[in-house]
């Protein structure tokens, strides 16, 4: 080995090459820019995910409220159906009593 490739301690060194150094610097800059971009985009995604979680929580509460309203509405409809059935039964009873009577008679 020649002295050009080793320092005094015997460790191999790379000769100073301005083109290689500028390419390394360019790669380093691109890598750092890519890291910054990834970090920024990750932050945006993380923020959006937090917003989605909040919206899902709000929707869950609204759905729970709707479940209660639907149950109440179903109960109200059952009550109305029972009342309609009673009224129809009364009408049938009254019509049955009136059948065969003279309409001019009180």
PDB file of C-alpha atoms in Angstrom:
ATOM      1  CA  UNK A   1       0.000   0.000   0.000  1.00  0.00           C
ATOM      2  CA  UNK A   2       1.105   3.464  -0.688  1.00  0.00           C
ATOM      3  CA  UNK A   3       1.129   6.434   1.641  1.00  0.00           C
ATOM      4  CA  UNK A   4      -1.513   8.160  -0.485  1.00  0.00           C
ATOM      5  CA  UNK A   5      -4.263   5.887   0.774  1.00  0.00           C
ATOM      6  CA  UNK A   6      -3.323   5.629   4.463  1.00  0.00           C
ATOM      7  CA  UNK A   7      -2.829   8.096   7.212  1.00  0.00           C
ATOM      8  CA  UNK A   8       0.028   7.773   9.621  1.00  0.00           C
ATOM      9  CA  UNK A   9      -1.880   5.322  11.848  1.00  0.00           C
ATOM     10  CA  UNK A  10      -2.434   2.945   8.946  1.00  0.00           C
ATOM     11  CA  UNK A  11      -6.199   3.580   8.553  1.00  0.00           C
ATOM     12  CA  UNK A  12      -7.341   3.787   4.900  1.00  0.00           C
ATOM     13  CA  UNK A  13      -8.509   7.247   3.781  1.00  0.00           C
ATOM     14  CA  UNK A  14     -10.485   8.357   0.796  1.00  0.00           C
ATOM     15  CA  UNK A  15      -8.775  10.944  -1.316  1.00  0.00           C
ATOM     16  CA  UNK A  16     -10.550  14.293  -1.433  1.00  0.00           C
ATOM     17  CA  UNK A  17     -12.673  14.332  -4.579  1.00  0.00           C
ATOM     18  CA  UNK A  18     -14.633  17.567  -5.095  1.00  0.00           C
ATOM     19  CA  UNK A  19     -17.193  15.919  -7.401  1.00  0.00           C
ATOM     20  CA  UNK A  20     -17.832  13.075  -4.946  1.00  0.00           C
ATOM     21  CA  UNK A  21     -18.063  15.541  -2.049  1.00  0.00           C
ATOM     22  CA  UNK A  22     -20.624  17.694  -3.891  1.00  0.00           C
ATOM     23  CA  UNK A  23     -22.665  14.599  -4.783  1.00  0.00           C
ATOM     24  CA  UNK A  24     -22.593  13.442  -1.163  1.00  0.00           C
ATOM     25  CA  UNK A  25     -23.674  16.918  -0.077  1.00  0.00           C
ATOM     26  CA  UNK A  26     -26.521  16.884  -2.634  1.00  0.00           C
ATOM     27  CA  UNK A  27     -27.664  13.419  -1.489  1.00  0.00           C
ATOM     28  CA  UNK A  28     -27.507  14.564   2.128  1.00  0.00           C
ATOM     29  CA  UNK A  29     -29.625  17.643   1.355  1.00  0.00           C
ATOM     30  CA  UNK A  30     -32.185  15.543  -0.542  1.00  0.00           C
ATOM     31  CA  UNK A  31     -32.310  13.018   2.295  1.00  0.00           C
ATOM     32  CA  UNK A  32     -32.821  15.753   4.892  1.00  0.00           C
ATOM     33  CA  UNK A  33     -35.523  17.408   2.771  1.00  0.00           C
ATOM     34  CA  UNK A  34     -37.264  14.055   2.334  1.00  0.00           C
ATOM     35  CA  UNK A  35     -37.104  13.496   6.102  1.00  0.00           C
ATOM     36  CA  UNK A  36     -38.640  16.919   6.725  1.00  0.00           C
ATOM     37  CA  UNK A  37     -41.372  16.237   4.171  1.00  0.00           C
ATOM     38  CA  UNK A  38     -42.139  12.846   5.684  1.00  0.00           C
ATOM     39  CA  UNK A  39     -42.219  14.333   9.195  1.00  0.00           C
ATOM     40  CA  UNK A  40     -44.550  17.145   8.031  1.00  0.00           C
ATOM     41  CA  UNK A  41     -46.855  14.755   6.160  1.00  0.00           C
ATOM     42  CA  UNK A  42     -46.868  12.358   9.117  1.00  0.00           C
ATOM     43  CA  UNK A  43     -47.921  15.252  11.340  1.00  0.00           C
ATOM     44  CA  UNK A  44     -50.742  16.113   8.933  1.00  0.00           C
ATOM     45  CA  UNK A  45     -51.931  12.499   8.819  1.00  0.00           C
ATOM     46  CA  UNK A  46     -51.748  12.263  12.609  1.00  0.00           C
ATOM     47  CA  UNK A  47     -53.770  15.473  12.941  1.00  0.00           C
ATOM     48  CA  UNK A  48     -56.352  14.240  10.429  1.00  0.00           C
ATOM     49  CA  UNK A  49     -56.606  10.931  12.267  1.00  0.00           C
ATOM     50  CA  UNK A  50     -57.277  12.770  15.524  1.00  0.00           C
ATOM     51  CA  UNK A  51     -60.018  14.795  13.813  1.00  0.00           C
ATOM     52  CA  UNK A  52     -61.576  11.609  12.394  1.00  0.00           C
ATOM     53  CA  UNK A  53     -61.532   9.996  15.849  1.00  0.00           C
ATOM     54  CA  UNK A  54     -63.356  13.010  17.292  1.00  0.00           C
ATOM     55  CA  UNK A  55     -65.946  12.890  14.507  1.00  0.00           C
ATOM     56  CA  UNK A  56     -66.485   9.163  15.033  1.00  0.00           C
ATOM     57  CA  UNK A  57     -66.985   9.797  18.741  1.00  0.00           C
ATOM     58  CA  UNK A  58     -69.545  12.501  17.980  1.00  0.00           C
ATOM     59  CA  UNK A  59     -71.341  10.251  15.499  1.00  0.00           C
ATOM     60  CA  UNK A  60     -71.402   7.447  18.060  1.00  0.00           C
ATOM     61  CA  UNK A  61     -73.106   9.752  20.562  1.00  0.00           C
ATOM     62  CA  UNK A  62     -75.626  10.866  17.940  1.00  0.00           C
ATOM     63  CA  UNK A  63     -76.392   7.266  16.990  1.00  0.00           C
ATOM     64  CA  UNK A  64     -76.935   6.403  20.642  1.00  0.00           C
ATOM     65  CA  UNK A  65     -79.368   9.304  20.882  1.00  0.00           C
ATOM     66  CA  UNK A  66     -81.148   8.099  17.752  1.00  0.00           C
ATOM     67  CA  UNK A  67     -81.475   4.595  19.213  1.00  0.00           C
ATOM     68  CA  UNK A  68     -83.330   6.044  22.191  1.00  0.00           C
ATOM     69  CA  UNK A  69     -85.572   8.143  19.931  1.00  0.00           C
ATOM     70  CA  UNK A  70     -86.361   5.161  17.682  1.00  0.00           C
ATOM     71  CA  UNK A  71     -87.236   3.042  20.735  1.00  0.00           C
ATOM     72  CA  UNK A  72     -89.532   5.795  22.026  1.00  0.00           C
ATOM     73  CA  UNK A  73     -91.141   6.188  18.599  1.00  0.00           C
ATOM     74  CA  UNK A  74     -91.732   2.430  18.334  1.00  0.00           C
ATOM     75  CA  UNK A  75     -93.367   2.479  21.774  1.00  0.00           C
ATOM     76  CA  UNK A  76     -95.563   5.422  20.734  1.00  0.00           C
ATOM     77  CA  UNK A  77     -96.626   3.606  17.555  1.00  0.00           C
ATOM     78  CA  UNK A  78     -97.524   0.487  19.552  1.00  0.00           C
ATOM     79  CA  UNK A  79     -99.637   2.661  21.866  1.00  0.00           C
ATOM     80  CA  UNK A  80    -101.393   4.267  18.894  1.00  0.00           C
ATOM     81  CA  UNK A  81    -102.076   0.855  17.349  1.00  0.00           C
ATOM     82  CA  UNK A  82    -103.657  -0.340  20.610  1.00  0.00           C
ATOM     83  CA  UNK A  83    -105.811   2.795  20.760  1.00  0.00           C
ATOM     84  CA  UNK A  84    -106.866   2.346  17.113  1.00  0.00           C
ATOM     85  CA  UNK A  85    -107.767  -1.292  17.842  1.00  0.00           C
ATOM     86  CA  UNK A  86    -109.905  -0.231  20.832  1.00  0.00           C
ATOM     87  CA  UNK A  87    -111.643   2.474  18.778  1.00  0.00           C
ATOM     88  CA  UNK A  88    -112.333   0.038  15.949  1.00  0.00           C
ATOM     89  CA  UNK A  89    -113.746  -2.466  18.426  1.00  0.00           C
ATOM     90  CA  UNK A  90    -116.058   0.228  19.861  1.00  0.00           C
ATOM     91  CA  UNK A  91    -117.201   1.197  16.366  1.00  0.00           C
ATOM     92  CA  UNK A  92    -117.940  -2.445  15.536  1.00  0.00           C
ATOM     93  CA  UNK A  93    -119.910  -2.795  18.810  1.00  0.00           C
ATOM     94  CA  UNK A  94    -121.935   0.333  18.101  1.00  0.00           C
ATOM     95  CA  UNK A  95    -122.633  -0.729  14.519  1.00  0.00           C
ATOM     96  CA  UNK A  96    -123.673  -4.185  15.738  1.00  0.00           C
ATOM     97  CA  UNK A  97    -126.131  -2.615  18.189  1.00  0.00           C
ATOM     98  CA  UNK A  98    -127.537  -0.375  15.466  1.00  0.00           C
ATOM     99  CA  UNK A  99    -128.020  -3.168  12.928  1.00  0.00           C
ATOM    100  CA  UNK A 100    -131.660  -4.044  12.540  1.00  0.00           C
ATOM    101  CA  UNK A 101    -132.961  -0.909  14.217  1.00  0.00           C
ATOM    102  CA  UNK A 102    -135.119   1.579  12.425  1.00  0.00           C
ATOM    103  CA  UNK A 103    -132.900   4.586  11.599  1.00  0.00           C
ATOM    104  CA  UNK A 104    -135.882   6.887  12.186  1.00  0.00           C
ATOM    105  CA  UNK A 105    -136.399   5.522  15.665  1.00  0.00           C
ATOM    106  CA  UNK A 106    -134.398   7.035  18.531  1.00  0.00           C
TER     107      UNK A 106
END
